Coordinates of C-alpha atoms in Angstrom, one line a residue:
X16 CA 150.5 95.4 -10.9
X17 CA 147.4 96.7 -12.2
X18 CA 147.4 98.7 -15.9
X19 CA 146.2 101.3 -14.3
X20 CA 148.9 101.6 -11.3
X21 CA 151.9 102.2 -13.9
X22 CA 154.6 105.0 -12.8
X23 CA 153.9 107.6 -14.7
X24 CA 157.7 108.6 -15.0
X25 CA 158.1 105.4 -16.8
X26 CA 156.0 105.5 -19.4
X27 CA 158.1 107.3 -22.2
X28 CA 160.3 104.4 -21.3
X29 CA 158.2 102.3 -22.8
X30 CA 159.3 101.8 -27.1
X31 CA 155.8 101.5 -28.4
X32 CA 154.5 105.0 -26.0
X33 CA 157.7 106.3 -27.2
X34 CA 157.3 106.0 -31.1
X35 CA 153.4 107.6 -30.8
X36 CA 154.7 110.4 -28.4
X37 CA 154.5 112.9 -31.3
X38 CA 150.8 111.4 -32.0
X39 CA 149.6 111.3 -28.7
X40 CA 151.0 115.3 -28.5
X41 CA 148.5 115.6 -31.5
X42 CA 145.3 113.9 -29.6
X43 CA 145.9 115.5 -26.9
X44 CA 146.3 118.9 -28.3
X45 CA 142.8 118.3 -29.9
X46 CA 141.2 117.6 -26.9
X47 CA 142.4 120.7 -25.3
X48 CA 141.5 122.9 -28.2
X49 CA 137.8 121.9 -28.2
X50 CA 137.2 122.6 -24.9
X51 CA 139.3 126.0 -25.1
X52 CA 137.7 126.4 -28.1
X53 CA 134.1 126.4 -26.2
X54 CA 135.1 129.5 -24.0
X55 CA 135.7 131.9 -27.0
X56 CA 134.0 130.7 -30.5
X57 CA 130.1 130.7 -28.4
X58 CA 131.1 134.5 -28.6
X59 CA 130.4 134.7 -32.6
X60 CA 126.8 133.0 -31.8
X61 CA 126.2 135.3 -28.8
X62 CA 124.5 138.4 -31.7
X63 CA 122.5 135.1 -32.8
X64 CA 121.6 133.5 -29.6
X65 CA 120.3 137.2 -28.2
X66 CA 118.2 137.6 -31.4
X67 CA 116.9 133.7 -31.3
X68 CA 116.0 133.2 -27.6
X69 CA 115.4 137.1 -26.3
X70 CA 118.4 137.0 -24.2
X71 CA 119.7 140.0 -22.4
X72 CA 123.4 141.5 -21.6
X73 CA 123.7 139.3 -18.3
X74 CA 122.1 136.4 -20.0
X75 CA 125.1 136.4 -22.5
X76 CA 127.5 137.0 -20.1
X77 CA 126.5 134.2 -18.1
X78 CA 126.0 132.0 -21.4
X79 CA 129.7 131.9 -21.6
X80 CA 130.9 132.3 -17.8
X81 CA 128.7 129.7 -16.4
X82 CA 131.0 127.1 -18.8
X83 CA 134.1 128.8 -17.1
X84 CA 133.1 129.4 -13.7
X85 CA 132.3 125.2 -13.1
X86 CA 135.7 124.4 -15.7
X87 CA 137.6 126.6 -13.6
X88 CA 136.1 125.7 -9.7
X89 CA 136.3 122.1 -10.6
X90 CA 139.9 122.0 -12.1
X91 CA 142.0 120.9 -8.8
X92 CA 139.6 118.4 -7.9
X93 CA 139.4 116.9 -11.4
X94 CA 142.7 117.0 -11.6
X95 CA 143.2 115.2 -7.9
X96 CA 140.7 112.8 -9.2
X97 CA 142.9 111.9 -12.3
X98 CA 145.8 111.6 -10.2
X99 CA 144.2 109.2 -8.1
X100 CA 141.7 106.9 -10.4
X101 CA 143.7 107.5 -13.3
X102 CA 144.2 110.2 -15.8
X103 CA 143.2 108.6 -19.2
X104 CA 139.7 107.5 -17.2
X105 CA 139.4 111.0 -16.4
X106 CA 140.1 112.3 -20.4
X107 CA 137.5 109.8 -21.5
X108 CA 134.8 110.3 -18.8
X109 CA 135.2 114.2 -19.5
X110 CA 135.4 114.1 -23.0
X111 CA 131.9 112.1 -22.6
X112 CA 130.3 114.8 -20.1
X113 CA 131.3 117.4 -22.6
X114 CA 130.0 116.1 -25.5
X115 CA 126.7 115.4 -23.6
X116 CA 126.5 118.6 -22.4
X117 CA 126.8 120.2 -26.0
X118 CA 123.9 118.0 -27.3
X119 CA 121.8 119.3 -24.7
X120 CA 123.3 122.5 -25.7
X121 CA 122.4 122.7 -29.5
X122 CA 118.3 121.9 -28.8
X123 CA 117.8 123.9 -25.9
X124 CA 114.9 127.2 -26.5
X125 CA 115.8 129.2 -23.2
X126 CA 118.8 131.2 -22.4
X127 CA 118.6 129.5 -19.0
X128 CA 118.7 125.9 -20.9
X129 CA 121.7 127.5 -22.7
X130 CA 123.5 127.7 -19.5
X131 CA 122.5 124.8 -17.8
X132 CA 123.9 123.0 -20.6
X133 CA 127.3 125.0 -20.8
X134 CA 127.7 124.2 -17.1
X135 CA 127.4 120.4 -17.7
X136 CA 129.9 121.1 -20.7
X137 CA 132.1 123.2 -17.9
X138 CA 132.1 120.0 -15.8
X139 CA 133.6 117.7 -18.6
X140 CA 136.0 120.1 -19.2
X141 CA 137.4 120.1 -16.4
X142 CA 138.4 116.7 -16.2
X143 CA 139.7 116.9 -20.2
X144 CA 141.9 119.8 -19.4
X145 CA 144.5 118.6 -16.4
X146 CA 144.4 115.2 -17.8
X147 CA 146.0 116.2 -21.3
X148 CA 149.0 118.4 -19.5
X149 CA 149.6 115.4 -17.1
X150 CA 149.7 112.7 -20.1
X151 CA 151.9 114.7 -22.3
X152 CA 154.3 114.9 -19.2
X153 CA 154.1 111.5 -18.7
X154 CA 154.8 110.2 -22.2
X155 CA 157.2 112.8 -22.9
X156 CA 161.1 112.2 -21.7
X157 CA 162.4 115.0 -19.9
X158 CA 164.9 116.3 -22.8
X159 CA 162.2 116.8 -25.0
X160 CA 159.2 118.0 -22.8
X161 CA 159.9 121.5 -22.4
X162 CA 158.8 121.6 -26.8
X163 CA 156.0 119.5 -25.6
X164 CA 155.1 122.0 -23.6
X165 CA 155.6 124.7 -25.8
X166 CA 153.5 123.5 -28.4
X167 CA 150.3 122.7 -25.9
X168 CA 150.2 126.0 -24.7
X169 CA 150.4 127.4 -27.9
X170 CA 147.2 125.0 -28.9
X171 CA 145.8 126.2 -25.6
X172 CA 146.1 129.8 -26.6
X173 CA 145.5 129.8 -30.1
X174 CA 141.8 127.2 -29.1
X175 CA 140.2 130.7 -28.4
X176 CA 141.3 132.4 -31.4
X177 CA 140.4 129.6 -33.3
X178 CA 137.3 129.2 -31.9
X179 CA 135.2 132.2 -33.3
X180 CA 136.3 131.3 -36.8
X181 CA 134.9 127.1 -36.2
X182 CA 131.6 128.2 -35.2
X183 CA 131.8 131.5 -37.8
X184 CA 132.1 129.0 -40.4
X185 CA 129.5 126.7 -39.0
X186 CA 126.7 129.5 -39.0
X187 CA 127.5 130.7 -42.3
X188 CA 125.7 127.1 -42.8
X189 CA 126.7 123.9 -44.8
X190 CA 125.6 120.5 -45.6
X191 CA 124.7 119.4 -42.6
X192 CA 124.6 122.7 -40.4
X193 CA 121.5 125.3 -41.6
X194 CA 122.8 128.6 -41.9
X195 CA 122.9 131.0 -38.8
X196 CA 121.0 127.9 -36.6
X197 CA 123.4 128.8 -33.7
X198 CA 122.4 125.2 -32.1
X199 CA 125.6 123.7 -34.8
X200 CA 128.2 125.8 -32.4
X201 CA 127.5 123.0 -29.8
X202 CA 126.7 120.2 -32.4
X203 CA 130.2 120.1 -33.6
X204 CA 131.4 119.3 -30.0
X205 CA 129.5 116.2 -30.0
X206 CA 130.9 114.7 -33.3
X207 CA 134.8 115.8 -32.4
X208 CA 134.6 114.3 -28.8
X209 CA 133.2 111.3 -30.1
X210 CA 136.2 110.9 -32.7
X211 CA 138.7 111.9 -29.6
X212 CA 137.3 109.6 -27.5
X213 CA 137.9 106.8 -30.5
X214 CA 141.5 107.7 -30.8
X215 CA 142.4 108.0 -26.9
X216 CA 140.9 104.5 -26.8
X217 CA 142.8 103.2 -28.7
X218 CA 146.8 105.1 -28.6
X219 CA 146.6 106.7 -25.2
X220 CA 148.1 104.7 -22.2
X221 CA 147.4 104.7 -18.8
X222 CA 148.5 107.0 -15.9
X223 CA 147.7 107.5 -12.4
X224 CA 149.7 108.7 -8.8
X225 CA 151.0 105.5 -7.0
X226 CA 150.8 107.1 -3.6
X227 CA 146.6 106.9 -3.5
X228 CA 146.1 110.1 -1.4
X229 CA 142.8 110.8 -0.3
X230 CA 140.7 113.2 -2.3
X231 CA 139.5 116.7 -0.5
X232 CA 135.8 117.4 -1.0
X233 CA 136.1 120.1 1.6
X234 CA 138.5 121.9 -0.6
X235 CA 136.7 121.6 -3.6
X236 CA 133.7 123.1 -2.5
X237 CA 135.3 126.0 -1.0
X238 CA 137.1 126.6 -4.2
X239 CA 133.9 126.5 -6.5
X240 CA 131.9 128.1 -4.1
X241 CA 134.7 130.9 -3.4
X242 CA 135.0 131.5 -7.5
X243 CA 131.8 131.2 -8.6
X244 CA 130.9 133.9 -5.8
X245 CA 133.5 135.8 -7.0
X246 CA 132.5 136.0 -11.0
X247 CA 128.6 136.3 -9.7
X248 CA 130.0 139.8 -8.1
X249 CA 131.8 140.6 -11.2
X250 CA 129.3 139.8 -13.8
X251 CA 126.1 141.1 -11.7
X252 CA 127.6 144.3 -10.3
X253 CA 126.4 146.9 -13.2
X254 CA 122.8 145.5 -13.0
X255 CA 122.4 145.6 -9.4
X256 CA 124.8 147.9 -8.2
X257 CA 128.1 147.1 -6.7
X258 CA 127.1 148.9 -3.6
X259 CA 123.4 146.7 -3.2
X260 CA 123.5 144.2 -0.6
X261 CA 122.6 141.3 -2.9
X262 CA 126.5 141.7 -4.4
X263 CA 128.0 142.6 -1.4
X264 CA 126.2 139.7 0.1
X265 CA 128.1 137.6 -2.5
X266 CA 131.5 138.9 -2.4
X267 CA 131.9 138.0 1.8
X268 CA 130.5 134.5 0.8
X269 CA 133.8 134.7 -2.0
X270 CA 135.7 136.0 0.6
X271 CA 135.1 133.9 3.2
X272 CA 135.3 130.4 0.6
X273 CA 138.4 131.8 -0.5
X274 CA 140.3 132.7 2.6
X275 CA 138.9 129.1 4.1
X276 CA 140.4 127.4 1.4
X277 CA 143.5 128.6 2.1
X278 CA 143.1 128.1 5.9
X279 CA 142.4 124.2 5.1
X280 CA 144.7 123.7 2.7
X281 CA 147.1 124.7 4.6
X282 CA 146.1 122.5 8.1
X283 CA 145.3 119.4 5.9
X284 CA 147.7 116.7 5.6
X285 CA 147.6 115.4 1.9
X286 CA 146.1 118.5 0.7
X287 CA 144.4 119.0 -3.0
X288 CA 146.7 121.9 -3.3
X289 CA 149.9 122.1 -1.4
X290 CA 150.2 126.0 -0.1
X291 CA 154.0 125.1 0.1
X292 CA 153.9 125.2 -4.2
X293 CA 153.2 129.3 -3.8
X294 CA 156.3 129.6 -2.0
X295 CA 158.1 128.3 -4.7
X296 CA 159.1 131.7 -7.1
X297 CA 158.9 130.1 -10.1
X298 CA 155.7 128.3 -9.9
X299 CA 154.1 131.2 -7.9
X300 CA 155.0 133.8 -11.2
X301 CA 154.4 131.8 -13.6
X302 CA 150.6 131.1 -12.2
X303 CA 150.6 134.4 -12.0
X304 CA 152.0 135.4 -15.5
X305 CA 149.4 132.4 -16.9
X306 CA 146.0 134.5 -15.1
X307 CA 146.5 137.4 -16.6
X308 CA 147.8 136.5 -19.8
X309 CA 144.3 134.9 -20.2
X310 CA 142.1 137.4 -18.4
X311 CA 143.2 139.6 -21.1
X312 CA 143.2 137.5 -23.9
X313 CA 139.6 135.8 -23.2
X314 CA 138.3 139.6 -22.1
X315 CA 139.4 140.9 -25.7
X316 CA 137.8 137.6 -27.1
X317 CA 134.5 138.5 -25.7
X318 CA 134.2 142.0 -26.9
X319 CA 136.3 141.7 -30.1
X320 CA 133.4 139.1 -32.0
X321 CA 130.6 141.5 -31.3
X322 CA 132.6 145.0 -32.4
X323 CA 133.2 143.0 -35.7
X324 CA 129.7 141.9 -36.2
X325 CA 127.8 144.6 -34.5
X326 CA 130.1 147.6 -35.4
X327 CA 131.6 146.7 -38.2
X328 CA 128.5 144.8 -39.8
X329 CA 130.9 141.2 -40.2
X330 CA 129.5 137.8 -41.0
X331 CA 130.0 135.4 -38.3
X332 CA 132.4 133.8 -40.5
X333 CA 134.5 136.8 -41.5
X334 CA 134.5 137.9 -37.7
X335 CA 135.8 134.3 -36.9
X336 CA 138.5 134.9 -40.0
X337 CA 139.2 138.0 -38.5
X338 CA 141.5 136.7 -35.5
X339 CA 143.1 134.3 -37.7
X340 CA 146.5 136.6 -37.7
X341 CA 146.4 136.2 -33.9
X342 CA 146.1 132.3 -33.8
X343 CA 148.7 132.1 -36.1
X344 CA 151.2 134.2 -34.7
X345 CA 150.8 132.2 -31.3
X346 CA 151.3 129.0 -33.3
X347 CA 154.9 129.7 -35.1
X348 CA 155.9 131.9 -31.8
X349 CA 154.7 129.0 -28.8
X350 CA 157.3 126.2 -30.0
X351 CA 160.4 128.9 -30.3
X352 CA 159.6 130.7 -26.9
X353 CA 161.1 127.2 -25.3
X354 CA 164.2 127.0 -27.1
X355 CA 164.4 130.8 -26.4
X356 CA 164.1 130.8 -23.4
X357 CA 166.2 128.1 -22.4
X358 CA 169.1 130.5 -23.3
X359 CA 168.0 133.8 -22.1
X360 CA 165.7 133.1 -18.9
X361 CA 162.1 132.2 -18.3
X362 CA 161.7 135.2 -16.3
X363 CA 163.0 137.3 -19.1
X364 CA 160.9 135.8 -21.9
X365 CA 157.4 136.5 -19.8
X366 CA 158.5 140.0 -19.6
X367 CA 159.0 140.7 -23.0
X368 CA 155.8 138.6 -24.0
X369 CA 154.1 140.9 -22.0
X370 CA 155.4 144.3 -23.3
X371 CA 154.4 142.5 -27.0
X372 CA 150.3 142.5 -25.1
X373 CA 150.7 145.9 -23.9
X374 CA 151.8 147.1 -27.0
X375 CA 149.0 145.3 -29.2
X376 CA 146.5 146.0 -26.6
X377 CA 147.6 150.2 -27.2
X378 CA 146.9 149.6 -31.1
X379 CA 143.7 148.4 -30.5
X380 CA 142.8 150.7 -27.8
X381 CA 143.0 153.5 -31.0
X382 CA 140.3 151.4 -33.1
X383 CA 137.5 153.6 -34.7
X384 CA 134.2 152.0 -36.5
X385 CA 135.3 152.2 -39.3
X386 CA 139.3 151.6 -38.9
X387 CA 141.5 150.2 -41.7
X388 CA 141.7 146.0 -40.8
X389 CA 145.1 146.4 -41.1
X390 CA 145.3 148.2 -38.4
X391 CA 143.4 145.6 -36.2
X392 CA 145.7 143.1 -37.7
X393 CA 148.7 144.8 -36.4
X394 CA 147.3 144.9 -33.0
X395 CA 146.4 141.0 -33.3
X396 CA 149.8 140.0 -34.3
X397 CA 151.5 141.7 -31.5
X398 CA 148.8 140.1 -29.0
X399 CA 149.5 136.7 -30.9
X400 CA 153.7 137.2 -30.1
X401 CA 152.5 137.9 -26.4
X402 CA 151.0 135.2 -25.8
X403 CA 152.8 132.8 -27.6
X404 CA 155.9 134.4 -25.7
X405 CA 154.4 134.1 -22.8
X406 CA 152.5 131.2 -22.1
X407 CA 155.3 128.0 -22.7
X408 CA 157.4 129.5 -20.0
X409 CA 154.7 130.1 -17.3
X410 CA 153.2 126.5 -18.1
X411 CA 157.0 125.2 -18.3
X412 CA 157.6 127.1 -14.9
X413 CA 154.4 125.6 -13.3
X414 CA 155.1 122.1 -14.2
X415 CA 158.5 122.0 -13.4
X416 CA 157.8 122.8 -9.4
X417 CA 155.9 120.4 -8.9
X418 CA 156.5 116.4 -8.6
X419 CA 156.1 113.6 -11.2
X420 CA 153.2 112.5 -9.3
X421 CA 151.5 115.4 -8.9
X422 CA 151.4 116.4 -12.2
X423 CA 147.8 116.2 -12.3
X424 CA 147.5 118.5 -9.6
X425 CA 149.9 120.6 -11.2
X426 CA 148.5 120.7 -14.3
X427 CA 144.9 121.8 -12.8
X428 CA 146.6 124.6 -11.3
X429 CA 148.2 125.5 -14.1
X430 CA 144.5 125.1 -16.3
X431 CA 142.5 126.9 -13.0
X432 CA 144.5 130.2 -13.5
X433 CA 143.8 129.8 -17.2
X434 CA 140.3 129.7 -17.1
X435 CA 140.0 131.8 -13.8
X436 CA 142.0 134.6 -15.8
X437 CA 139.5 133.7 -18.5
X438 CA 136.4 134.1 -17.0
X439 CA 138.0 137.2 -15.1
X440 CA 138.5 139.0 -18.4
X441 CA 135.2 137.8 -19.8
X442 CA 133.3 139.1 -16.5
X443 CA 135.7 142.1 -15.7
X444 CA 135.4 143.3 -19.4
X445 CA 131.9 142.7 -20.6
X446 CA 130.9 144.8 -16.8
X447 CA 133.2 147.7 -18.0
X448 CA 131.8 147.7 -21.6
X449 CA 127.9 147.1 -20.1
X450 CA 128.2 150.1 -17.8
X451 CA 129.7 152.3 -20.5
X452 CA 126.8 151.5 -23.0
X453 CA 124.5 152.3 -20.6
X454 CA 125.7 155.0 -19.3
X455 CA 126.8 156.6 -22.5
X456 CA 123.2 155.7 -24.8
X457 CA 120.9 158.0 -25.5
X458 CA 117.3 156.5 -26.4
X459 CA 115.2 160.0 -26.8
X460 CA 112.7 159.7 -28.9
X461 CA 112.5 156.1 -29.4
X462 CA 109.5 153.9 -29.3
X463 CA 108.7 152.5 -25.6
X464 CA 110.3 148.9 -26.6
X465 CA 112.6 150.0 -29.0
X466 CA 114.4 152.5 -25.9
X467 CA 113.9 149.3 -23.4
X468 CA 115.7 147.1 -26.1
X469 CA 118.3 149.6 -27.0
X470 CA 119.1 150.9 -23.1
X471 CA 119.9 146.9 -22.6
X472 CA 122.7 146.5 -24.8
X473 CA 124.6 147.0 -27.8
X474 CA 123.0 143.8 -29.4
X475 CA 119.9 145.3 -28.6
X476 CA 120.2 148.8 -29.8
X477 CA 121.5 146.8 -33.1
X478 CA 118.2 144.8 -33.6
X479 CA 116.0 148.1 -33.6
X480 CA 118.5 149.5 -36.2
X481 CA 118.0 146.8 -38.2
X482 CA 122.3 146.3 -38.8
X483 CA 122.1 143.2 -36.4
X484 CA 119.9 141.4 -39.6
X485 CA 122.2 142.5 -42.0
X486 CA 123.8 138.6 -41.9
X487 CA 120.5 137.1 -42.4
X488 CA 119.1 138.4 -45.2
X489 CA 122.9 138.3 -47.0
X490 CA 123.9 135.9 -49.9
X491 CA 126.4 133.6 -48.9
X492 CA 129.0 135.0 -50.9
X493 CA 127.8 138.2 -49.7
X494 CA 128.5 137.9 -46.1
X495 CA 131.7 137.3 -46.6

């Protein structure tokens, strides 16, 4: 038997996988932070990135969705693809397109070279993602896999809280990064795949479905095709008007993806994504539960980093530091929300992670200019409980309906409504906040290119008042 043609369920069997389980958990959880971390911490270099390449409000928008629309639409097939070929190939040949992607990334002059790279990036991604999730249940015995669990999706939650405050750092500049060159937010991809790629080398074993079923390429495009439609709709409809036929145009082509994936899925014989799964309560809810804990997480993300540094006048650094309470919280709370909710219910544990959202989501909704931080930090902490409440059991819930030897599959599911909820928030959210501006701004009286600049966006109105430069011309010491 081939290395690569071991059963999965016996892996943890094995006394050497066994001993390094706990390690592996670690790798792993690195290579799902960095490319969580990707969706989130480009949103402190978005103020930069406008100012440095001219970009515009649906130019930053699509700076960070086009990474998410490709990491989401391509999720079930990579994650078929691991299951098939073999899930460690899949980690390392994503963690290679990733890094690639970044380097292209960090010397790119164009807001459209910006994109095309984070769609490249999008592409590793989404072979990383469903590969970890399907290791870690592989290596992991069944006693102690619902912690295991626990503490990835913590990692996976607390990546894009994380993330502001790596690339914050990074553009405060250091020894190798200059200061406020927003090129190092992709740099330091490169140099932490490489290192991940050393250690999965070398520790991680191999995995792959014995069964061999075909792959579906009919199903994968309709699902990328169907999303990315979808999010285009989203993100363009303030600029063109949701009305216009060009967006209307594009939501029957999401319509009609979508609703034909479904249709084929369900009439194909070794589908990509067994229908059948949705029937199942537990794994249909706790998909659910898993969307929109991220659509609102990922959404707040997006607008949070430029209220702290265009309202509030924050470094990048300090508006990275600034969500540290929330990435915390979801650290400690992720590995007890398994033990908790092995006594009390799955069900009942979403619930209350949810009312803990609401509630954080109310505090916020009260912020003023100028509010005390320790009134965002209250806000933060109860968001952090949330989704640290929330997110073990739906991931639990997911994985456990599915079969050993689909864990890939299930895994990508449970990563697509993740980064679909993601991008949803990030589109859904930056739309609402885009047609408020602009509706709402006054620019009376204002130079010709100073109103164009200022009707745009907020990060344009911010350049003409000259508060957007306020970082640059800071001391080090002094923007923070």
């Amino acid at each position: 038997m081939a290395a690569d043609d071991l059963p999965t369920r016996e892996l943890y069997e094995d006394p050497v996988i066994y001993q390094r389980r706990w390690f592996l958990l670690g790798v792993l959880c690195l290579s799902l932070v960095i490319v969580v971390m990707s969706v989130s911490g480009l949103n402190v270099a978005l103020p930069e990135i406008q100012r440095s390449l001219d970009a515009s409000a649906t130019d930053l928008q699509w700076i960070v969705d086009s990474y998410a629309i490709v990491f989401a639409g391509l999720l079930l097939t990579a994650g078929a693809i691991g299951d098939r070929f073999g899930r460690r190939r899949a980690l390392l040949g994503g963690l290679a397109v990733f890094g690639l992607g970044s380097g292209l990334g960090a010397f790119t002059d164009t807001a459209s070279g910006v994109i095309a790279a984070r769609v490249v990036m999008g592409i590793g991604a989404a072979f990383v993602m469903p590969a970890t999730l399907s290791l870690l249940i592989a290596v992991f015995p069944p006693q102690e896999r619902g912690r295991a669990i626990a503490i990835w999706a913590g990692f996976a939650g607390a990546g894009g809280a994380i993330g502001p405050l790596v690339v914050g750092f990074l553009l405060t500049g250091w020894w190798v990064f200059p200061a406020y060159w927003w090129g190092s937010a992709f740099l330091v991809n490169v140099v932490t795949a490489v290192l991940v790629i050393i250690a999965v080398l070398r520790f991680a074993p191999r995995s792959r479905d014995d069964a061999e079923h075909p792959l579906d390429p009919v199903g994968a495009g309709l699902s990328l095709v169907g999303l990315a439609a979808l999010l285009y709709v989203i993100i363009e409809g303030p600029n063109k008007g949701w009305l216009g036929g060009h967006v209307v145009g594009f939501f029957v082509i999401a319509a009609i993806a979508l609703g034909g994936f479904v249709l084929w899925e369900k009439r194909r014989a070794n589908p990509m994504l067994p229908m059948e799964f949705f029937a199942n309560r537990t794994f249909s809810i706790g998909s659910g539960v898993v969307t929109f804990g991220f659509l609102v997480m990922f959404g707040f993300f997006f607008l949070v980093t430029q209220y702290y540094q265009l309202v509030r006048g924050y470094s990048p650094l300090r508006a990275g530091a600034a969500n540290l309470p929330m990435a915390a919280t979801m650290v400690m709370v992720a590995p007890r929300s398994a033990l908790i909710g092995e006594r009390i219910g799955v069900f009942k544990m979403m619930a209350a992670g949810f009312s803990a959202m609401t509630a954080g989501l109310l505090v916020l909704a009260t912020l003023e200019p100028h509010s005390s931080y320790l009134h965002i930090v209250g806000g933060l902490v109860l968001l952090g409980a949330g989704m640290g409440t929330t997110a073990p059991p739906a991931t639990g819930a997911i994985m456990s309906a599915v079969p050993m030897h689909k864990a890939g599959v299930g895994s990508a599911v449970n990563d697509t409504t993740r980064e679909v909820g993601g991008a949803l928030g990030i589109a859904v959210l930056g739309s609402i906040a885009t047609s408020v501006y602009r509706s709402s701004i006054s620019v009376g009286g204002l130079p010709e290119a100073a109103a164009a600049h200022a009707s745009e966006s907020v990060g344009g109105s911010d350049d003409w008042s000259g508060v957007g430069r306020r970082g640059r011309r800071c001391a080090r010491h002094e923007c923070w």
